[in-house]
Coordinates of C-alpha atoms and ligand atoms in Angstrom, one line a residue:
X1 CA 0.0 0.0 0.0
X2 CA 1.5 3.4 -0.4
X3 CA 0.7 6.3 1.4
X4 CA 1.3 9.8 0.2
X5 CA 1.4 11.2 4.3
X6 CA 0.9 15.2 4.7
X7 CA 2.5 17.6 7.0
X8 CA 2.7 21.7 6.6
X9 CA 2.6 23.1 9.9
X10 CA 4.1 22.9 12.8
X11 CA 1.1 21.0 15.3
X12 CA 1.1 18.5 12.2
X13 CA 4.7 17.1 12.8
X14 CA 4.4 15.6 16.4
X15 CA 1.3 13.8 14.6
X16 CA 3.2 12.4 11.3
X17 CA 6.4 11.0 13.3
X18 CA 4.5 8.4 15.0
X19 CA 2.7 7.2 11.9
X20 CA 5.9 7.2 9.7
X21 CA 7.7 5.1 12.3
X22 CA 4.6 2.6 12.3
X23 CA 4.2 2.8 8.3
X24 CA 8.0 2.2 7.7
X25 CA 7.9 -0.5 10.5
X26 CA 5.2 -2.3 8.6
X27 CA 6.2 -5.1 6.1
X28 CA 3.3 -4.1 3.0
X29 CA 3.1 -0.3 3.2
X30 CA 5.1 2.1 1.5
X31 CA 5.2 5.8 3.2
X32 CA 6.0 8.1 1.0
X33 CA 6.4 12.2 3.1
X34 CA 5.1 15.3 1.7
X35 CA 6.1 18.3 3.2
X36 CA 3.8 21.3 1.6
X37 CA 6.0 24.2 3.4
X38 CA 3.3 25.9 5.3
X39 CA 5.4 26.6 7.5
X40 CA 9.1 26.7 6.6
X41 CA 10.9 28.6 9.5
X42 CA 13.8 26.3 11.4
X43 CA 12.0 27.2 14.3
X44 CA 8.7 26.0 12.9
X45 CA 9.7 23.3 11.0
X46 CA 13.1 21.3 10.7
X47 CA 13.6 21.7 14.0
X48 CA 11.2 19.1 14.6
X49 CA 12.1 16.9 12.3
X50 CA 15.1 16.7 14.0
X51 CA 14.1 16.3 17.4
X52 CA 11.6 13.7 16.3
X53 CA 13.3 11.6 14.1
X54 CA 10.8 12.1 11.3
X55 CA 12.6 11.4 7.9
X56 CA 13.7 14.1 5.8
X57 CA 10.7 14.5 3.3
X58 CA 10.7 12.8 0.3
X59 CA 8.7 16.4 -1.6
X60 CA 8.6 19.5 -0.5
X61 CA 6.3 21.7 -1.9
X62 CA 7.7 24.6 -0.5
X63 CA 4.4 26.9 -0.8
X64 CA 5.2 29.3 2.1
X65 CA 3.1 32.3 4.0
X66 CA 0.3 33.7 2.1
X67 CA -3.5 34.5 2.6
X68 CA -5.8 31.6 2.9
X69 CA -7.2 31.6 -0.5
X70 CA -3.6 31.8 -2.4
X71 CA -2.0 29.5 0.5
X72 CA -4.2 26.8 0.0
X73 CA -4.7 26.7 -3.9
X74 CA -0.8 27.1 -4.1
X75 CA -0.4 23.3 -2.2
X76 CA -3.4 22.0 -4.7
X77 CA -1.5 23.4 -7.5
X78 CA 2.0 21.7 -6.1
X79 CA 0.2 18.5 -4.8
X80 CA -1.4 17.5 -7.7
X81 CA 1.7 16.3 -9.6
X82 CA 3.4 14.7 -7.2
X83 CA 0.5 12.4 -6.9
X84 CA -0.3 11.9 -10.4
X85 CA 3.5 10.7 -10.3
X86 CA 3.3 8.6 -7.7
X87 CA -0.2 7.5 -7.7
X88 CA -0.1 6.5 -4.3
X89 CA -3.4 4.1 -2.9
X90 CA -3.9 6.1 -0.2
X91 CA -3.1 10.2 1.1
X92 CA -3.4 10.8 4.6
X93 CA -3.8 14.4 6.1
X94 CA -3.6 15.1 9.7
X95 CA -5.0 18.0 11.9
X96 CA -7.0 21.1 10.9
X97 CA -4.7 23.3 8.8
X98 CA -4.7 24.4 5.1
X99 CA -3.0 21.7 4.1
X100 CA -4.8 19.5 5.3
X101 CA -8.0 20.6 3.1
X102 CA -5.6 21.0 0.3
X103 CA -4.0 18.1 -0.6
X104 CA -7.7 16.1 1.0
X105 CA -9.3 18.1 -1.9
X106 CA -6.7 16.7 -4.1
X107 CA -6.5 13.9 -3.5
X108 CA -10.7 12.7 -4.1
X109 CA -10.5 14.6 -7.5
X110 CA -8.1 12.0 -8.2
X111 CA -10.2 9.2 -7.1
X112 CA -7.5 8.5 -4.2
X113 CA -8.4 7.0 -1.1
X114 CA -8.1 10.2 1.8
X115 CA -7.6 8.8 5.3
X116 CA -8.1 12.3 7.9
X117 CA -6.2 11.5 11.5
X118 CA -8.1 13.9 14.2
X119 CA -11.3 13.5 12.9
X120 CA -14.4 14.9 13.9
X121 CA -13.3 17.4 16.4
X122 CA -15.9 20.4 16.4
X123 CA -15.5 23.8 17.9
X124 CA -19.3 24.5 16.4
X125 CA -17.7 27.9 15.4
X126 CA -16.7 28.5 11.5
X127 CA -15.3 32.1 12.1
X128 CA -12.0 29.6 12.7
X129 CA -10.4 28.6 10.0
X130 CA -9.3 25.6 11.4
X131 CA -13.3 24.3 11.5
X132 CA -13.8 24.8 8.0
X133 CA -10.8 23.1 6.9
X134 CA -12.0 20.4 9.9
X135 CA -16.1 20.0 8.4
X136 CA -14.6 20.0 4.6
X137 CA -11.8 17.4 5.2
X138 CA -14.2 15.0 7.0
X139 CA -17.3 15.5 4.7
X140 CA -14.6 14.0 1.7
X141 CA -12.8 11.3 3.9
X142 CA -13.0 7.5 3.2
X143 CA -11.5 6.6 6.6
X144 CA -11.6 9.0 9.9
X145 CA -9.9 8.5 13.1
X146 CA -11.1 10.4 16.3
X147 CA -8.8 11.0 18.9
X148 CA -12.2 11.4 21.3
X149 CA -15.9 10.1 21.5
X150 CA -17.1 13.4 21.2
X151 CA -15.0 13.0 17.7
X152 CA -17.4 9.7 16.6
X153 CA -20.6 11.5 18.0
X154 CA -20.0 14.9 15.3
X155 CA -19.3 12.6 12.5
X156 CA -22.5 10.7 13.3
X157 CA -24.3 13.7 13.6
X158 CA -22.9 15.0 10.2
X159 CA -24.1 11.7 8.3
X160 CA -20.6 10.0 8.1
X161 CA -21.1 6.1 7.7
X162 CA -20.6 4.5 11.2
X163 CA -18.5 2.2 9.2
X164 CA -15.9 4.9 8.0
X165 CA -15.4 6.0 11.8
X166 CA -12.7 4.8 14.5
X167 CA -12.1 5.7 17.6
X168 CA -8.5 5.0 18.1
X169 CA -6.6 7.6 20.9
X170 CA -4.1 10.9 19.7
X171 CA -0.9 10.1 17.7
X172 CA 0.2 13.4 19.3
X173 CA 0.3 11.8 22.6
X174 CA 1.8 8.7 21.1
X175 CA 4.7 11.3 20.5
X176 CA 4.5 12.9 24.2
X177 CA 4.6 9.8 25.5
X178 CA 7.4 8.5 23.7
X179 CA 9.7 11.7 23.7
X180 CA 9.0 12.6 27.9
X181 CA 12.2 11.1 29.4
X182 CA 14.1 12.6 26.7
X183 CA 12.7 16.0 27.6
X184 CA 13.7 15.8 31.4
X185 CA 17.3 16.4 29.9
X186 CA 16.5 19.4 28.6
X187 CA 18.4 22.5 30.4
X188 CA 15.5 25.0 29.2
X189 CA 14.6 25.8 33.1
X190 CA 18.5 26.0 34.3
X191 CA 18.9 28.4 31.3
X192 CA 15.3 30.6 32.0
X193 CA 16.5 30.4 35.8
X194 CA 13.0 29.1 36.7
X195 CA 12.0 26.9 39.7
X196 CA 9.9 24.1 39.4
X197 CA 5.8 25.1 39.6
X198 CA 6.8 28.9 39.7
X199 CA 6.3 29.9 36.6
X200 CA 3.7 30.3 33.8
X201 CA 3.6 29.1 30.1
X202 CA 1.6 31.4 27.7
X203 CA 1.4 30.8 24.1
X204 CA -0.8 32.7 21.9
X205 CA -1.6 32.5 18.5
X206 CA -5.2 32.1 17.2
X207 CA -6.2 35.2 14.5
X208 CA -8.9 35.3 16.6
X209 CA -6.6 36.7 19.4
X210 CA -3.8 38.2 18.0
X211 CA -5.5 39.5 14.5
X212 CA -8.1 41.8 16.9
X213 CA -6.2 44.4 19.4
X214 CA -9.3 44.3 21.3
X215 CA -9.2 40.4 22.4
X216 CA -5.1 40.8 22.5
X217 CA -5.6 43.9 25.0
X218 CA -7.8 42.2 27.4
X219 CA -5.4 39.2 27.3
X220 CA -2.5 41.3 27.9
X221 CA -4.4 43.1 30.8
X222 CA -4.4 39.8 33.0
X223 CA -1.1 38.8 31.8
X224 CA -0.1 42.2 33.5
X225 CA -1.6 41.3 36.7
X226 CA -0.3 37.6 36.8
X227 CA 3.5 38.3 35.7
X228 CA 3.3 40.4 38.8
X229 CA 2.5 37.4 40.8
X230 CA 4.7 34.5 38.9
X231 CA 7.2 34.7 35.7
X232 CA 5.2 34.1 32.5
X233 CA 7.3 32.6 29.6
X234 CA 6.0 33.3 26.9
X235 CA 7.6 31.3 23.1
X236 CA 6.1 33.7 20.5
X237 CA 4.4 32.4 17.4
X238 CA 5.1 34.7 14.3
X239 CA 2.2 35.6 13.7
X240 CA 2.0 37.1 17.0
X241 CA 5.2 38.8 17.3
X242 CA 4.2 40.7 13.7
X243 CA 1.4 41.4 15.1
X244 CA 2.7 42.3 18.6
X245 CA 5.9 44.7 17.1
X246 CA 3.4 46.4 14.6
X247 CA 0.7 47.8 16.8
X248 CA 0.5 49.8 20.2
X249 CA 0.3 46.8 22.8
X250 CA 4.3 46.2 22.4
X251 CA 5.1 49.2 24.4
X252 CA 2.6 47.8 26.6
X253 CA 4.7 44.2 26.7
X254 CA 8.3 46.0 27.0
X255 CA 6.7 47.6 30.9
X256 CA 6.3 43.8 32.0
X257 CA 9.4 42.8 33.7
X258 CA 7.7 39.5 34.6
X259 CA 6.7 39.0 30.7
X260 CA 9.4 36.6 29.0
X261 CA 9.5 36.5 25.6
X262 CA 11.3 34.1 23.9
X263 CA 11.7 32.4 20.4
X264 CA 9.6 29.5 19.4
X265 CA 10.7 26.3 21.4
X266 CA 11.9 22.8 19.8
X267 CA 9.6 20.5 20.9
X268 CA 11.7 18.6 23.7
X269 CA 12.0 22.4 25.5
X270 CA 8.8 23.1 25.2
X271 CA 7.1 19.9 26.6
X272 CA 9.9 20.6 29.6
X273 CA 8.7 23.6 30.3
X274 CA 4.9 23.0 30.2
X275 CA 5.5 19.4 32.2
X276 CA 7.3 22.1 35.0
X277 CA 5.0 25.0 35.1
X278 CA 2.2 26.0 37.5
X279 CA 0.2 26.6 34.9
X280 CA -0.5 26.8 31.0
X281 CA -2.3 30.2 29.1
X282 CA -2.8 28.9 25.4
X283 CA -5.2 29.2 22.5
X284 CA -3.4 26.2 20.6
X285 CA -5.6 23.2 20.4
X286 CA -2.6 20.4 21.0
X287 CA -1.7 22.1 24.5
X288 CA -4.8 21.6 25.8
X289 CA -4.5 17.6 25.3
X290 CA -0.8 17.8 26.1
X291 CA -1.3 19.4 29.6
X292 CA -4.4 17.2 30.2
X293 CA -1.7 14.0 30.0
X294 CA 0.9 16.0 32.2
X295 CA -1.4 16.7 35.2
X296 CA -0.9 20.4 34.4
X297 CA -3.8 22.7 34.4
X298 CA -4.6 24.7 31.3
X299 CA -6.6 27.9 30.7
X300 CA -7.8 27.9 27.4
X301 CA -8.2 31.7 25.8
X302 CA -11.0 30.9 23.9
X303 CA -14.7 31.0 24.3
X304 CA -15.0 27.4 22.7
X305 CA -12.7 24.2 22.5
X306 CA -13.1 20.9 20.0
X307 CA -11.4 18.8 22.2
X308 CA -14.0 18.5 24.7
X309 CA -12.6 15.3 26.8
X310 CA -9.7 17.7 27.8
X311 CA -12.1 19.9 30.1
X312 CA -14.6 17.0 30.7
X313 CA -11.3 14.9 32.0
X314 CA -8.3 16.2 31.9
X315 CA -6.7 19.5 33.3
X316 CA -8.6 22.4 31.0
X317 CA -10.6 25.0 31.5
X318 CA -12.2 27.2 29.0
X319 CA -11.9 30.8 29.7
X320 CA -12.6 33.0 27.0
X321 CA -10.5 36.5 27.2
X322 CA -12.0 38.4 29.7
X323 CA -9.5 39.7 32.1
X324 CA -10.9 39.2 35.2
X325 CA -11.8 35.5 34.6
X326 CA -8.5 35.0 33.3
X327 CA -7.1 36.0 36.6
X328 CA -9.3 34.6 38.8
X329 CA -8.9 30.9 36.7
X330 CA -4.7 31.5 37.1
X331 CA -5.1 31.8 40.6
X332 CA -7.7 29.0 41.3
X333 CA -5.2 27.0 39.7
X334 CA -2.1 27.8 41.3
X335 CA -4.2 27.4 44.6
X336 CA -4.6 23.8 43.0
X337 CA -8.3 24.6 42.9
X338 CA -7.5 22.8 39.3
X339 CA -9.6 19.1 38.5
X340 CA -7.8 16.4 39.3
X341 CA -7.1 14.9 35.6
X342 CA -8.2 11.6 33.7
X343 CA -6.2 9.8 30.9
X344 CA -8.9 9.6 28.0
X345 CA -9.6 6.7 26.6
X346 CA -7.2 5.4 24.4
X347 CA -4.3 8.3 24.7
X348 CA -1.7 5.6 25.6
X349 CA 0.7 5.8 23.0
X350 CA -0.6 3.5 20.3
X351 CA -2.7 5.2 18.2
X352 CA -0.5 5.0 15.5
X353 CA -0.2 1.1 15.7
X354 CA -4.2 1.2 15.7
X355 CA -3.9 3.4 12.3
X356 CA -1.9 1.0 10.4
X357 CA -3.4 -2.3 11.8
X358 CA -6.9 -0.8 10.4
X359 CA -5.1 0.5 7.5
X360 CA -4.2 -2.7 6.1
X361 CA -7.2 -4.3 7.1
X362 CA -9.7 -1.9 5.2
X363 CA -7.9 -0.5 2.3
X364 CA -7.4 -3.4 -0.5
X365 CA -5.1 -2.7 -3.1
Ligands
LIG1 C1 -1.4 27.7 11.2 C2 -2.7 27.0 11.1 C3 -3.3 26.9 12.5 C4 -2.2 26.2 13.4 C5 -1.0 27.0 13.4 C6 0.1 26.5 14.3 C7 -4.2 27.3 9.2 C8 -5.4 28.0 8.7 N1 -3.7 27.7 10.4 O1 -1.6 29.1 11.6 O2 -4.4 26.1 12.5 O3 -2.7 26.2 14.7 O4 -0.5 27.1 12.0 O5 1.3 27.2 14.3 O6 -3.6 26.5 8.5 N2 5.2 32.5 9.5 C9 6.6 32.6 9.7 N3 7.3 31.5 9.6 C10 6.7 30.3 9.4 C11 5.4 30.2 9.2 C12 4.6 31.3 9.3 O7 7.1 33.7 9.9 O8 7.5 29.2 9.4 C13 4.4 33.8 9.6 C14 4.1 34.4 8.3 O9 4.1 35.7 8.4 C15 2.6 34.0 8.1 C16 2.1 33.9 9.5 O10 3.2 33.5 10.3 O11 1.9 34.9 7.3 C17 1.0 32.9 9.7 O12 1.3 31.6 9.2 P1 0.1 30.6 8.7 O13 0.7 29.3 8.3 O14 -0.6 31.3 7.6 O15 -0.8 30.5 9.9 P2 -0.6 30.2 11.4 O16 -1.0 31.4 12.2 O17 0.8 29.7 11.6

């Protein structure tokens, strides 16, 4: 069987390494990795190939930053010949971004089988791109795996065939799982001068927040209160530091002495430093299921979440971006006012084995 696999952007590459290394461990499928350049920074990208022993990808579309409409029909126009070259039996997409639409979109024109990985996940709010590129991907899938029930219970609800549907844990904590001793060498917290459970983690990112100086301002309002009360370190997406350095709240940022901005983490640093902190401040999606598996609470900036389980379970809570419940949620939690937390189902590292054991089993070739 071979499998054109997708990755663009950085939350897809702790997803891809555990399904490569189960593909290229498996006797009858041939892995093939396309790499469509959504994100292309060292930072952002190789980085993490490095760290995670993903192999160096066999195609790299090298498509880059653009708006959403040019971004995405730039990876169609790249994807299509590679697979009309290749003419894989299957293309499998991962996670929410514009890639993942893309080459999905691709791929069924061709009459290729599209396998999605994080399925089903629903926010119920399409001002995010992410959950248009989430309802399109799975309305055109011909296998879906869901990380969550909640996952199963959307796709039902949308009309997917039961048969299509399988619930079968997170390959992104397949990788946490697998890469957490390796992390506890890491010297990030000697080098940031940070004691154990003393500090914050904030990472920001969603247009949502850092596209509207409104939502950004009342974010940065509680941050000014908590950095009073704890060091907040704070690994800055580029969108947000463009963002950040071109309007009036960086003058704001430069008074906070507490405030620590610092340059987008590998991934071994960056699950050290969440495993250690008193607390997580994030709009990413991932974090919230990372943390949940770390014991580590998480305040989710959003008014909404698609990874339900993580708040029903696990360590989140959803706080939207009004100061004052920011504040009081950092300081319920650092007075370990926080849930205790419960392993979802299946998030025990072998989701990826589940992937290619169904794989094989369903797709005939
Ligand atoms: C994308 C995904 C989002 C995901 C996020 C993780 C979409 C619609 N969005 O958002 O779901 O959570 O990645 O990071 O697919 N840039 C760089 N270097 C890079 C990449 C981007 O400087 O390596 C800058 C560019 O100025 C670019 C901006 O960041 O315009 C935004 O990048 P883009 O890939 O469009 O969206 P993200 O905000 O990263």
């Amino acid at each position: 069987m071979k499998i054109i696999n997708v990755a663009g952007a950085r939350p897809n590459f702790m997803k891809i390494a555990p399904l490569m290394d189960a593909f290229n461990a498996a006797e009858n499928i041939e892995p093939l990795l396309v790499h469509t350049g959504q994100h292309y920074d060292k930072r952002m990208s190789q980085l993490f190939f490095d760290q995670l022993g993903i192999p160096e990808p066999d195609v790299n579309l090298a498509v880059g930053s653009a708006g959403h409409a040019v971004q995405t029909a730039e990876i169609m126009k790249a994807f299509e010949p590679v697979l009309t070259g290749y003419r894989p039996d299957v293309v499998l997409v991962v996670g929410d971004v514009n890639s993942t639409i893309a080459c999905g979109l691709v791929a069924v024109k061709l009459g290729v089988k599209l396998v999605h990985v994080e399925a089903g996940l629903r926010s119920f709010d399409r001002r995010m791109p992410e959950e248009i590129n989430r309802v399109l991907t799975d309305a055109i899938s011909d296998l879906l795996f869901c990380t969550e029930a909640s996952g199963v219970d959307n796709l039902r609800n949308e009309g997917v065939g039961e048969e299509k549907v399988f619930l079968v844990g997170n390959v992104m904590i397949d990788t946490l799982l697998k890469n957490r001793s390796r992390a506890d060498d890491s010297t990030i917290l000697v080098g940031l001068g940070l004691e154990d459970r003393k500090y914050a983690v904030l990472t920001l990112h969603r247009p949502s927040n850092v596209d509207d100086p409104g939502a950004f301002g009342r974010i940065l309002d509680a941050v000014e209160v908590i950095q009073r009360e704890a060091p907040i370190i704070f690994p800055i997406h580029p969108r947000t530091s463009k963002n950040l350095r071109a309007g009036d709240l960086w003058a704001r940022v430069e008074t906070m002495s507490g405030l620590r901005l610092v340059e987008p983490l590998g991934y071994l640093d960056f699950l050290k430093l969440t495993s250690s902190a008193a607390a997580v401040l994030t709009d990413s999606g991932g974090i919230q299921e990372e943390t949940t598996i770390l014991k580590v609470p998480c305040l989710t900036l959003r008014d909404s979440t698609e990874r339900p389980i993580t708040a029903e379970a696990g360590t989140n809570t959803v706080v939207g971006t009004d100061t004052e419940r920011i504040i009081s949620a950092w300081r319920a939690a650092l007075a370990g006012r926080g849930r205790k937390a419960k392993t979802p189902p299946l998030w025990d590292g072998k989701a990826a084995q589940r992937i290619t054991k169904i794989l094989c089993d369903k797709i005939q070739v």
